Amino acid sequence: MSNYDSYQTPLGSRYASKEMLTLFSARTRASTWRQLWLWLAEAEHELGIEQVTDEALEQMRANLTMTDEDFEVARVEEARRRHDVMAHVHTFGQVAPAAAGVIHYGATSCFVTDNADLIFIRDGLDLLLPKLAKVIQNLSTFALKYKDLPTLGFTHFQAAQPITVGKRAAQWIQELIMDLEDLEHAREQLRFRGAVGTTGTQASFMEIFDSDGDKIDELNKKLCEKAGFPGIYHVSTQTYTRKVDLRVANVLSALGATAQRIAIDIRHLAHLTEIEEPMEKDQIGSSAMAFKRNPMRSERITSLGRELMNKNANFAQTFAGQWFERTLDDSAISVNPSSACTRHVVNLGASLDNVTNGLVVYPQMIRAHLDAQLPFMATENIIMRLVSKGGSRQEAHEQIRVLSRQAGLVVKNEGKPNDLIERIRNTEYFSPIHADLDAMLDPSLYTGRSAVITERMCAVAEEKLARYSDYLGKAETVQLSL
Ligand SMILES: *[C@@H]1O[C@H](CO)[C@@H](O)[C@H](O)[C@H]1NC(C)=O
Ligand SMILES: *[C@@H]1O[C@H](CO)[C@@H](O)[C@H](O)[C@H]1NC(C)=O
Ligand SMILES: *[C@@H]1O[C@H](CO)[C@@H](O)[C@H](O)[C@H]1NC(C)=O
């Protein structure tokens, strides 16, 4: 049976980076369990548990990576024992016989499953953060390049005061930075579950260490050092609290929302032919309409962002539905927000990277849209200029209102260009400012402090991204297969 004969999720491995796919592979998972058993055994040994011998540790160390044969043994064991963790305990014991009797000593299944999940969440975030940083950096380059290019602003998707192309991108940058900060925070707040027993009371370890609580603290300190966590959660049940999963999923969902919002803006800009996502020379937009240039990558981001946005609802339900010290309805699909969201995040990230790395701007179209609206934009300034030359504000306002309405009707009823300025030129009342009119139609007069706002935002971005400079220095363009 080939891939063509079995169900393939559209979120398959198409864009997932190799490191991400490896991180969430069965081998990494099972090998991480082995690593956790080794760390536990080492720590117990160091704390004087004689049953854990040097030979046991050596054999465990020599067999940390699950081989294909190990997987086959584990499969048979699991079919027999109906317990995945015990199947792996026995499999590990077969290749490290001197350790067979002490693997998992004092632990419960969640010692490996949950601690491993925390490691995967952490490592997944560590892979994601620099990629997000790159998207922000690319957008910053774009924003600075176009910080002065006036473009029509839209409120209600109706023409509003001009902004600049860069200022609009600066808005996106700020929103992405908020996600970056929240992801960093979620990452920094992560703790280890550690070795705390079946209901989180550490009772089994009290048995092992003759009721010496200090030794259990020492055990967990050693485990945290080995696994690279700053400490364990103060309180756990059988699991680390599922609130942690929700916390991470919330941030990932928020990132999905941001990505979707940016992609929708880009799709609207593509409709206006003002800005396009990168297209390849031979790319086909539509099977029938050969002229089409569809913003398919931004559409994909929208769709993935929507999926991601809904993920946290699931984690909220799982968390809320945990009874007392744990119920197992948390684990049929995946308790791990980092792996549950990975394909979405990875696909979305790759597309976002591709789009933000190659946005194409059409300044003439942007100018044409501005020119169609600028006469209206200029009216407030025209009124003020007239007043400064002795006119009445109220009278000027009324004159402009009437002329604007006439010009609007010409546009809407006759499909002709906006002729408001011509009407003003032909109206004697406005003669004091006729000479000023051309200068008043310079769009950059109406973009306010867009350029400064953009520069400031990008300076903040640069500061935020400093910690990712190693990655950004050598980051490569993601190759999309579609
Ligand atoms: C597993 O450990 C044993 C004992 O140390 C060693 O002989 C064997 O080579 C190890 N297996 C692998 C795959 O390294
Ligand atoms: C996007 O970022 C990468 C990595 O920092 C850089 O190599 C690339 O030139 C950037 N692209 C643009 C369009 O700025
Ligand atoms: C986007 O992805 C396509 C397909 O992999 C690639 O040819 C193109 O160079 C990428 N564009 C940018 C700007 O990253």
Short mmCIF file of C-alpha atoms and ligand atoms in Angstrom, two decimals:
data_model
loop_
_atom_site.label_atom_id
_atom_site.label_comp_id
_atom_site.label_asym_id
_atom_site.label_seq_id
_atom_site.Cartn_x
_atom_site.Cartn_y
_atom_site.Cartn_z
CA MET A 1 0.00 0.00 0.00
CA SER A 2 1.48 3.33 -0.97
CA ASN A 3 0.61 6.78 0.39
CA TYR A 4 -1.88 7.07 -2.45
CA ASP A 5 -3.95 4.23 -0.95
CA SER A 6 -4.34 5.54 2.56
CA TYR A 7 -5.77 8.65 4.15
CA GLN A 8 -3.26 11.47 4.17
CA THR A 9 -4.11 14.52 6.21
CA PRO A 10 -3.69 17.73 4.25
CA LEU A 11 -1.71 18.91 7.24
CA GLY A 12 0.76 16.12 6.73
CA SER A 13 4.42 16.70 6.58
CA ARG A 14 4.31 19.03 3.63
CA TYR A 15 5.90 22.05 5.25
CA ALA A 16 6.95 20.72 8.61
CA SER A 17 10.59 21.35 9.15
CA LYS A 18 12.67 18.26 9.67
CA GLU A 19 13.46 19.22 13.24
CA MET A 20 9.75 19.61 14.05
CA LEU A 21 8.86 16.27 12.52
CA THR A 22 11.70 14.63 14.42
CA LEU A 23 10.67 16.27 17.67
CA PHE A 24 7.19 14.77 17.48
CA SER A 25 8.24 11.40 16.09
CA ALA A 26 7.59 8.10 17.84
CA ARG A 27 11.33 7.57 18.19
CA THR A 28 11.95 10.87 19.95
CA ARG A 29 9.01 10.20 22.23
CA ALA A 30 10.07 6.69 23.27
CA SER A 31 13.73 7.63 23.47
CA THR A 32 12.86 10.60 25.70
CA TRP A 33 11.04 8.21 28.02
CA ARG A 34 14.26 6.18 28.21
CA GLN A 35 16.23 9.32 28.91
CA LEU A 36 13.83 10.16 31.74
CA TRP A 37 14.20 6.67 33.21
CA LEU A 38 17.96 7.07 33.05
CA TRP A 39 17.85 10.48 34.75
CA LEU A 40 15.65 9.06 37.48
CA ALA A 41 17.95 6.07 37.99
CA GLU A 42 21.05 8.29 38.01
CA ALA A 43 19.52 10.62 40.57
CA GLU A 44 18.41 7.71 42.75
CA HIS A 45 21.89 6.20 42.48
CA GLU A 46 23.52 9.50 43.41
CA LEU A 47 21.22 9.69 46.42
CA GLY A 48 22.37 6.31 47.68
CA ILE A 49 19.83 3.85 46.32
CA GLU A 50 22.03 0.75 46.09
CA GLN A 51 19.68 -1.29 43.92
CA VAL A 52 20.52 1.04 41.03
CA THR A 53 23.97 -0.22 40.11
CA ASP A 54 26.66 1.32 37.93
CA GLU A 55 26.17 -1.55 35.51
CA ALA A 56 22.44 -0.79 35.26
CA LEU A 57 23.20 2.84 34.46
CA GLU A 58 25.79 1.89 31.86
CA GLN A 59 23.40 -0.40 30.05
CA MET A 60 20.66 2.18 30.09
CA ARG A 61 23.03 4.83 28.74
CA ALA A 62 24.13 2.48 25.97
CA ASN A 63 20.53 1.96 24.82
CA LEU A 64 18.94 5.40 25.00
CA THR A 65 17.84 5.54 21.39
CA MET A 66 14.96 3.25 20.47
CA THR A 67 15.95 0.99 17.60
CA ASP A 68 13.49 -0.34 15.04
CA GLU A 69 13.77 -3.75 16.72
CA ASP A 70 12.91 -2.15 20.08
CA PHE A 71 9.75 -0.74 18.52
CA GLU A 72 8.75 -4.20 17.36
CA VAL A 73 9.37 -5.63 20.84
CA ALA A 74 7.37 -2.78 22.37
CA ARG A 75 4.50 -3.38 19.96
CA VAL A 76 4.26 -7.05 20.95
CA GLU A 77 4.58 -6.19 24.65
CA GLU A 78 1.84 -3.59 24.39
CA ALA A 79 -0.53 -5.96 22.59
CA ARG A 80 -0.01 -8.39 25.48
CA ARG A 81 -0.01 -5.99 28.42
CA ARG A 82 -2.39 -3.32 27.09
CA HIS A 83 -0.24 -0.67 28.71
CA ASP A 84 2.08 1.47 26.62
CA VAL A 85 4.37 2.66 29.38
CA MET A 86 4.85 -0.82 30.89
CA ALA A 87 5.47 -2.20 27.39
CA HIS A 88 8.35 0.26 27.07
CA VAL A 89 9.64 -0.51 30.57
CA HIS A 90 9.89 -4.18 29.61
CA THR A 91 11.42 -3.40 26.22
CA PHE A 92 14.07 -1.20 27.85
CA GLY A 93 14.73 -3.95 30.39
CA GLN A 94 15.41 -6.45 27.62
CA VAL A 95 18.29 -4.39 26.17
CA ALA A 96 19.51 -3.23 29.58
CA PRO A 97 18.99 -6.38 31.66
CA ALA A 98 21.04 -5.15 34.63
CA ALA A 99 18.52 -2.31 34.95
CA ALA A 100 15.40 -4.37 34.29
CA GLY A 101 14.43 -4.54 37.97
CA VAL A 102 14.86 -0.85 38.73
CA ILE A 103 13.64 0.97 35.64
CA HIS A 104 10.73 3.23 36.63
CA TYR A 105 11.55 2.73 40.36
CA GLY A 106 9.10 4.78 42.43
CA ALA A 107 7.57 6.33 39.32
CA THR A 108 4.13 6.37 37.79
CA SER A 109 3.40 6.45 34.03
CA CYS A 110 3.08 10.20 34.07
CA PHE A 111 6.67 10.46 35.19
CA VAL A 112 7.64 9.66 31.63
CA THR A 113 4.57 10.74 29.64
CA ASP A 114 4.10 14.13 31.28
CA ASN A 115 7.72 15.06 31.78
CA ALA A 116 8.36 14.13 28.16
CA ASP A 117 5.43 16.28 27.04
CA LEU A 118 6.83 19.23 28.95
CA ILE A 119 10.15 18.74 27.22
CA PHE A 120 8.39 18.61 23.83
CA ILE A 121 6.37 21.74 24.58
CA ARG A 122 9.54 23.56 25.56
CA ASP A 123 11.55 22.33 22.59
CA GLY A 124 8.64 23.00 20.22
CA LEU A 125 8.41 26.58 21.45
CA ASP A 126 12.17 26.91 21.08
CA LEU A 127 11.84 25.91 17.44
CA LEU A 128 8.86 28.15 16.84
CA LEU A 129 10.08 31.36 18.48
CA PRO A 130 13.00 32.08 16.15
CA LYS A 131 10.81 31.35 13.12
CA LEU A 132 8.30 33.87 14.34
CA ALA A 133 11.18 36.27 14.90
CA LYS A 134 12.18 35.87 11.27
CA VAL A 135 8.67 36.71 10.07
CA ILE A 136 8.73 39.85 12.22
CA GLN A 137 12.15 40.79 10.94
CA ASN A 138 11.09 40.39 7.32
CA LEU A 139 8.01 42.50 7.93
CA SER A 140 10.17 45.15 9.61
CA THR A 141 12.41 45.36 6.57
CA PHE A 142 9.30 45.73 4.46
CA ALA A 143 7.73 48.33 6.76
CA LEU A 144 10.86 50.50 6.80
CA LYS A 145 11.19 50.30 3.03
CA TYR A 146 7.66 51.60 2.56
CA LYS A 147 7.31 53.81 5.64
CA ASP A 148 6.84 56.90 3.45
CA LEU A 149 4.67 55.46 0.69
CA PRO A 150 1.17 56.91 1.14
CA THR A 151 -1.71 54.53 0.71
CA LEU A 152 -5.41 54.84 1.27
CA GLY A 153 -6.49 53.91 4.77
CA PHE A 154 -9.75 52.06 5.23
CA THR A 155 -12.24 52.09 8.06
CA HIS A 156 -15.37 49.98 7.48
CA PHE A 157 -13.43 49.05 4.31
CA GLN A 158 -14.46 52.47 3.10
CA ALA A 159 -11.87 55.03 2.08
CA ALA A 160 -10.48 56.83 5.12
CA GLN A 161 -7.49 59.09 5.77
CA PRO A 162 -4.30 57.96 4.07
CA ILE A 163 -1.67 56.04 5.98
CA THR A 164 1.54 54.56 4.58
CA VAL A 165 2.21 51.03 3.37
CA GLY A 166 4.87 50.70 6.07
CA LYS A 167 2.56 51.90 8.81
CA ARG A 168 0.04 49.21 8.00
CA ALA A 169 2.79 46.58 8.21
CA ALA A 170 3.91 48.14 11.51
CA GLN A 171 0.46 47.31 12.87
CA TRP A 172 0.95 43.67 11.92
CA ILE A 173 4.41 43.73 13.48
CA GLN A 174 3.04 44.98 16.79
CA GLU A 175 0.45 42.23 16.86
CA LEU A 176 3.03 39.55 16.07
CA ILE A 177 5.32 40.91 18.76
CA MET A 178 2.51 40.55 21.26
CA ASP A 179 2.30 36.87 20.31
CA LEU A 180 6.07 36.57 20.49
CA GLU A 181 6.09 38.05 23.99
CA ASP A 182 3.28 35.80 25.14
CA LEU A 183 4.98 32.74 23.70
CA GLU A 184 8.22 33.72 25.41
CA HIS A 185 6.32 34.16 28.66
CA ALA A 186 4.59 30.78 28.33
CA ARG A 187 8.01 29.28 27.58
CA GLU A 188 9.66 30.93 30.58
CA GLN A 189 6.89 29.86 32.95
CA LEU A 190 7.25 26.18 32.01
CA ARG A 191 8.29 23.92 34.86
CA PHE A 192 8.97 20.22 35.15
CA ARG A 193 6.54 17.75 36.65
CA GLY A 194 9.41 15.83 38.19
CA ALA A 195 9.03 12.70 40.34
CA VAL A 196 5.92 13.17 42.46
CA GLY A 197 4.09 9.83 42.44
CA THR A 198 0.58 8.79 41.48
CA THR A 199 -1.39 11.59 43.11
CA GLY A 200 1.35 14.14 43.36
CA THR A 201 2.06 13.54 47.07
CA GLN A 202 5.53 12.02 46.54
CA ALA A 203 4.43 9.10 48.77
CA SER A 204 6.24 6.40 46.79
CA PHE A 205 9.47 8.30 47.12
CA MET A 206 8.94 8.66 50.87
CA GLU A 207 8.98 4.86 50.88
CA ILE A 208 12.17 4.68 48.80
CA PHE A 209 14.01 7.37 50.78
CA ASP A 210 12.92 6.28 54.26
CA SER A 211 10.64 9.30 54.69
CA ASP A 212 13.50 11.72 54.06
CA GLY A 213 11.72 14.58 52.32
CA ASP A 214 14.94 16.49 51.75
CA LYS A 215 16.19 13.66 49.60
CA ILE A 216 13.07 13.82 47.45
CA ASP A 217 13.61 17.55 46.99
CA GLU A 218 17.18 16.76 46.07
CA LEU A 219 15.96 14.10 43.63
CA ASN A 220 13.71 16.59 41.88
CA LYS A 221 16.43 19.22 41.86
CA LYS A 222 18.73 16.77 40.12
CA LEU A 223 16.02 15.80 37.63
CA CYS A 224 15.38 19.46 36.80
CA GLU A 225 19.07 20.11 36.29
CA LYS A 226 19.42 17.13 33.99
CA ALA A 227 16.32 18.05 31.97
CA GLY A 228 17.09 21.77 31.92
CA PHE A 229 14.10 23.13 33.83
CA PRO A 230 14.25 25.77 36.57
CA GLY A 231 12.13 23.71 38.94
CA ILE A 232 9.02 21.56 39.30
CA TYR A 233 5.45 22.80 39.63
CA HIS A 234 4.64 23.46 43.29
CA VAL A 235 1.64 21.16 43.11
CA SER A 236 0.77 18.35 40.73
CA THR A 237 -1.89 15.67 40.60
CA GLN A 238 -1.06 12.50 38.72
CA THR A 239 -0.25 14.86 35.86
CA TYR A 240 1.20 18.31 35.69
CA THR A 241 -1.88 20.47 35.64
CA ARG A 242 -3.64 20.60 32.28
CA LYS A 243 -3.83 24.33 32.85
CA VAL A 244 -0.30 24.40 31.45
CA ASP A 245 -1.52 22.93 28.16
CA LEU A 246 -4.32 25.45 28.04
CA ARG A 247 -1.91 28.28 28.73
CA VAL A 248 0.29 27.31 25.81
CA ALA A 249 -2.65 26.54 23.54
CA ASN A 250 -4.13 29.98 24.28
CA VAL A 251 -1.02 31.67 23.03
CA LEU A 252 -0.78 29.47 19.95
CA SER A 253 -4.44 30.17 19.21
CA ALA A 254 -3.79 33.88 19.53
CA LEU A 255 -0.97 33.56 17.05
CA GLY A 256 -3.40 31.82 14.70
CA ALA A 257 -5.71 34.82 15.02
CA THR A 258 -2.93 37.27 14.22
CA ALA A 259 -1.79 35.28 11.22
CA GLN A 260 -5.33 35.13 9.96
CA ARG A 261 -5.84 38.84 10.35
CA ILE A 262 -2.65 39.66 8.45
CA ALA A 263 -3.48 37.20 5.69
CA ILE A 264 -6.96 38.65 5.28
CA ASP A 265 -5.51 42.15 4.90
CA ILE A 266 -3.13 40.84 2.25
CA ARG A 267 -6.02 39.16 0.43
CA HIS A 268 -7.92 42.42 0.39
CA LEU A 269 -4.83 44.22 -0.86
CA ALA A 270 -4.49 41.60 -3.59
CA HIS A 271 -8.07 42.29 -4.59
CA LEU A 272 -7.19 45.96 -4.86
CA THR A 273 -4.04 45.02 -6.85
CA GLU A 274 -2.02 47.11 -4.44
CA ILE A 275 0.08 44.37 -2.88
CA GLU A 276 0.50 40.73 -3.85
CA GLU A 277 2.00 37.72 -2.16
CA PRO A 278 4.95 36.23 -4.05
CA MET A 279 3.99 34.28 -7.16
CA GLU A 280 6.18 32.05 -9.19
CA LYS A 281 6.65 32.59 -12.90
CA ASP A 282 4.80 29.43 -13.85
CA GLN A 283 2.19 29.49 -11.10
CA ILE A 284 -1.37 28.89 -12.26
CA GLY A 285 -4.11 30.88 -10.57
CA SER A 286 -7.17 29.11 -11.92
CA SER A 287 -7.72 26.09 -14.15
CA ALA A 288 -10.26 28.02 -16.23
CA MET A 289 -9.44 31.68 -15.81
CA ALA A 290 -5.89 31.80 -17.06
CA PHE A 291 -5.37 35.44 -16.08
CA LYS A 292 -6.01 34.78 -12.39
CA ARG A 293 -3.48 35.49 -9.65
CA ASN A 294 -5.07 34.08 -6.56
CA PRO A 295 -3.60 34.86 -3.13
CA MET A 296 -3.55 31.16 -2.32
CA ARG A 297 -0.82 31.31 0.32
CA SER A 298 -2.67 33.98 2.26
CA GLU A 299 -5.83 31.94 1.89
CA ARG A 300 -3.99 28.96 3.32
CA ILE A 301 -2.77 31.06 6.24
CA THR A 302 -6.35 32.13 6.85
CA SER A 303 -7.53 28.56 6.91
CA LEU A 304 -4.74 27.32 9.17
CA GLY A 305 -5.07 30.33 11.43
CA ARG A 306 -8.76 29.57 11.84
CA GLU A 307 -7.99 25.96 12.82
CA LEU A 308 -5.39 27.11 15.29
CA MET A 309 -7.71 29.73 16.73
CA ASN A 310 -10.13 27.00 17.67
CA LYS A 311 -7.56 24.72 19.27
CA ASN A 312 -7.57 26.31 22.68
CA ALA A 313 -11.27 25.57 23.14
CA ASN A 314 -10.36 21.90 23.19
CA PHE A 315 -7.65 22.38 25.78
CA ALA A 316 -9.98 24.47 27.91
CA GLN A 317 -12.50 21.63 27.92
CA THR A 318 -9.87 19.05 28.76
CA PHE A 319 -8.57 21.12 31.64
CA ALA A 320 -12.03 21.93 32.97
CA GLY A 321 -13.03 18.27 32.73
CA GLN A 322 -10.24 16.88 34.87
CA TRP A 323 -11.82 15.24 37.93
CA PHE A 324 -9.90 15.45 41.20
CA GLU A 325 -6.45 13.94 40.80
CA ARG A 326 -6.81 13.11 37.07
CA THR A 327 -9.12 11.45 34.55
CA LEU A 328 -7.82 9.83 31.40
CA ASP A 329 -10.07 11.60 28.93
CA ASP A 330 -7.18 14.00 28.45
CA SER A 331 -4.99 11.73 26.45
CA ALA A 332 -6.81 9.92 23.63
CA ILE A 333 -5.86 12.47 21.01
CA SER A 334 -3.02 14.41 22.49
CA VAL A 335 -2.54 16.26 25.72
CA ASN A 336 0.31 18.15 24.29
CA PRO A 337 -0.60 21.51 22.78
CA SER A 338 2.72 21.78 21.15
CA SER A 339 2.29 18.58 19.13
CA ALA A 340 -1.48 19.04 18.67
CA CYS A 341 -0.87 22.46 17.16
CA THR A 342 2.41 21.73 15.50
CA ARG A 343 1.23 20.90 12.04
CA HIS A 344 -0.93 23.98 11.97
CA VAL A 345 1.78 26.19 13.36
CA VAL A 346 4.41 24.77 11.09
CA ASN A 347 2.30 25.01 7.95
CA LEU A 348 1.15 28.45 8.89
CA GLY A 349 4.67 29.56 9.76
CA ALA A 350 6.07 28.35 6.46
CA SER A 351 3.39 30.18 4.49
CA LEU A 352 3.71 33.33 6.59
CA ASP A 353 7.45 33.23 6.10
CA ASN A 354 7.06 32.86 2.37
CA VAL A 355 4.48 35.64 2.06
CA THR A 356 6.23 38.17 4.28
CA ASN A 357 9.55 37.46 2.61
CA GLY A 358 8.32 38.43 -0.82
CA LEU A 359 5.42 40.90 -0.72
CA VAL A 360 5.14 42.69 -4.05
CA VAL A 361 4.00 46.33 -3.99
CA TYR A 362 2.36 48.17 -6.90
CA PRO A 363 2.91 51.88 -6.14
CA GLN A 364 1.06 53.10 -9.24
CA MET A 365 -2.13 51.25 -8.31
CA ILE A 366 -1.80 52.50 -4.76
CA ARG A 367 -1.45 56.06 -6.10
CA ALA A 368 -4.42 55.64 -8.46
CA HIS A 369 -6.66 54.62 -5.57
CA LEU A 370 -5.40 57.53 -3.52
CA ASP A 371 -5.95 59.99 -6.35
CA ALA A 372 -9.54 58.88 -6.65
CA GLN A 373 -10.15 59.76 -3.00
CA LEU A 374 -7.66 62.54 -2.29
CA PRO A 375 -10.02 65.35 -3.30
CA PHE A 376 -12.33 64.26 -0.48
CA MET A 377 -9.39 63.82 1.91
CA ALA A 378 -8.25 67.35 1.13
CA THR A 379 -11.59 69.01 1.90
CA GLU A 380 -10.92 69.57 5.58
CA ASN A 381 -7.63 71.30 4.79
CA ILE A 382 -9.32 73.34 2.05
CA ILE A 383 -11.91 74.60 4.51
CA MET A 384 -9.25 75.53 7.05
CA ARG A 385 -7.11 77.26 4.43
CA LEU A 386 -10.11 79.29 3.31
CA VAL A 387 -10.90 80.33 6.87
CA SER A 388 -7.29 81.41 7.34
CA LYS A 389 -7.82 83.72 4.37
CA GLY A 390 -10.91 85.29 5.92
CA GLY A 391 -13.71 82.94 4.86
CA SER A 392 -16.45 81.60 7.12
CA ARG A 393 -15.93 78.03 8.28
CA GLN A 394 -19.65 77.24 8.18
CA GLU A 395 -20.13 78.67 4.71
CA ALA A 396 -17.06 76.87 3.36
CA HIS A 397 -18.27 73.60 4.87
CA GLU A 398 -21.66 73.96 3.16
CA GLN A 399 -20.11 74.82 -0.21
CA ILE A 400 -17.82 71.80 -0.01
CA ARG A 401 -20.66 69.54 1.06
CA VAL A 402 -22.70 70.46 -1.99
CA LEU A 403 -19.78 70.11 -4.42
CA SER A 404 -18.67 66.80 -2.86
CA ARG A 405 -22.12 65.40 -3.28
CA GLN A 406 -22.20 66.41 -6.94
CA ALA A 407 -18.74 64.89 -7.51
CA GLY A 408 -19.79 61.70 -5.73
CA LEU A 409 -22.81 61.35 -7.99
CA VAL A 410 -20.61 61.74 -11.07
CA VAL A 411 -18.43 58.87 -9.81
CA LYS A 412 -21.30 56.62 -8.81
CA ASN A 413 -23.87 57.32 -11.51
CA GLU A 414 -21.59 57.93 -14.47
CA GLY A 415 -18.52 55.86 -13.57
CA LYS A 416 -16.33 58.90 -14.18
CA PRO A 417 -13.35 60.12 -12.13
CA ASN A 418 -13.82 62.25 -9.07
CA ASP A 419 -14.07 65.88 -10.34
CA LEU A 420 -14.41 67.64 -7.00
CA ILE A 421 -11.20 69.62 -7.46
CA GLU A 422 -12.34 70.84 -10.85
CA ARG A 423 -15.63 71.94 -9.32
CA ILE A 424 -13.76 73.83 -6.62
CA ARG A 425 -11.57 75.45 -9.27
CA ASN A 426 -14.68 76.55 -11.13
CA THR A 427 -16.35 78.01 -8.06
CA GLU A 428 -15.64 81.66 -7.48
CA TYR A 429 -16.16 81.30 -3.73
CA PHE A 430 -12.92 79.30 -3.50
CA SER A 431 -10.79 81.71 -5.51
CA PRO A 432 -8.65 82.73 -2.49
CA ILE A 433 -7.20 79.22 -2.37
CA HIS A 434 -7.21 78.24 -6.06
CA ALA A 435 -3.45 78.73 -6.27
CA ASP A 436 -2.90 76.37 -3.32
CA LEU A 437 -4.95 73.47 -4.63
CA ASP A 438 -2.23 71.47 -6.40
CA ALA A 439 0.05 71.51 -3.41
CA MET A 440 -2.83 70.46 -1.20
CA LEU A 441 -3.24 67.25 -3.17
CA ASP A 442 0.13 65.85 -2.16
CA PRO A 443 -0.88 62.61 -0.36
CA SER A 444 2.04 62.77 2.03
CA LEU A 445 0.36 65.81 3.63
CA TYR A 446 -2.33 63.49 4.93
CA THR A 447 -0.33 60.56 6.31
CA GLY A 448 0.34 62.19 9.66
CA ARG A 449 3.25 60.66 11.56
CA SER A 450 3.01 57.33 9.78
CA ALA A 451 6.73 57.21 9.03
CA VAL A 452 7.78 57.99 12.60
CA ILE A 453 5.29 55.52 14.01
CA THR A 454 6.66 52.86 11.68
CA GLU A 455 10.28 53.63 12.60
CA ARG A 456 9.50 53.43 16.28
CA MET A 457 7.70 50.13 15.94
CA CYS A 458 10.57 48.66 13.95
CA ALA A 459 13.07 49.87 16.53
CA VAL A 460 11.09 48.02 19.19
CA ALA A 461 11.05 44.96 16.95
CA GLU A 462 14.81 45.14 16.49
CA GLU A 463 15.32 45.21 20.23
CA LYS A 464 12.92 42.30 20.76
CA LEU A 465 14.61 40.23 18.09
CA ALA A 466 18.15 40.74 19.38
CA ARG A 467 18.05 37.46 21.30
CA TYR A 468 17.33 35.59 18.06
CA SER A 469 20.22 37.14 16.14
CA ASP A 470 22.13 33.87 15.85
CA TYR A 471 19.21 32.22 14.14
CA LEU A 472 18.32 35.24 12.04
CA GLY A 473 21.88 35.51 10.79
CA LYS A 474 21.68 32.15 9.09
CA ALA A 475 17.96 31.62 8.56
CA GLU A 476 17.05 30.18 5.21
CA THR A 477 13.99 30.78 3.13
CA VAL A 478 11.43 28.05 3.70
CA GLN A 479 10.66 26.16 0.53
CA LEU A 480 6.94 25.59 0.14
CA SER A 481 5.96 22.61 -1.93
CA LEU A 482 2.76 24.34 -2.93
C1 LIG B 1 22.61 -1.95 24.95
O1 LIG B 1 23.38 -2.13 26.09
C2 LIG B 1 24.17 -3.31 26.06
C3 LIG B 1 24.81 -3.46 27.42
O2 LIG B 1 25.53 -2.29 27.75
C4 LIG B 1 25.18 -3.23 24.95
O3 LIG B 1 25.91 -4.43 24.87
C5 LIG B 1 24.44 -2.97 23.63
O4 LIG B 1 25.38 -2.75 22.62
C6 LIG B 1 23.52 -1.80 23.74
N1 LIG B 1 22.72 -1.67 22.55
C7 LIG B 1 22.91 -0.72 21.65
C8 LIG B 1 21.97 -0.73 20.49
O5 LIG B 1 23.78 0.13 21.74
C1 LIG B 2 14.00 37.73 5.64
O1 LIG B 2 14.79 37.34 6.75
C2 LIG B 2 15.91 36.56 6.41
C3 LIG B 2 16.58 36.11 7.69
O2 LIG B 2 16.83 37.16 8.54
C4 LIG B 2 16.83 37.35 5.49
O3 LIG B 2 17.92 36.54 5.09
C5 LIG B 2 16.04 37.81 4.27
O4 LIG B 2 16.85 38.60 3.44
C6 LIG B 2 14.83 38.58 4.70
N1 LIG B 2 14.03 38.94 3.54
C7 LIG B 2 13.60 40.17 3.34
C8 LIG B 2 12.74 40.38 2.15
O5 LIG B 2 13.87 41.08 4.09
C1 LIG B 3 7.97 30.94 -1.66
O1 LIG B 3 7.92 29.55 -1.91
C2 LIG B 3 8.19 29.22 -3.25
C3 LIG B 3 7.99 27.72 -3.40
O2 LIG B 3 8.86 27.03 -2.54
C4 LIG B 3 9.60 29.61 -3.61
O3 LIG B 3 9.85 29.30 -4.97
C5 LIG B 3 9.76 31.08 -3.40
O4 LIG B 3 11.12 31.42 -3.60
C6 LIG B 3 9.35 31.46 -2.01
N1 LIG B 3 9.35 32.90 -1.97
C7 LIG B 3 9.84 33.58 -0.96
C8 LIG B 3 9.86 35.03 -1.16
O5 LIG B 3 10.25 33.06 0.07
#
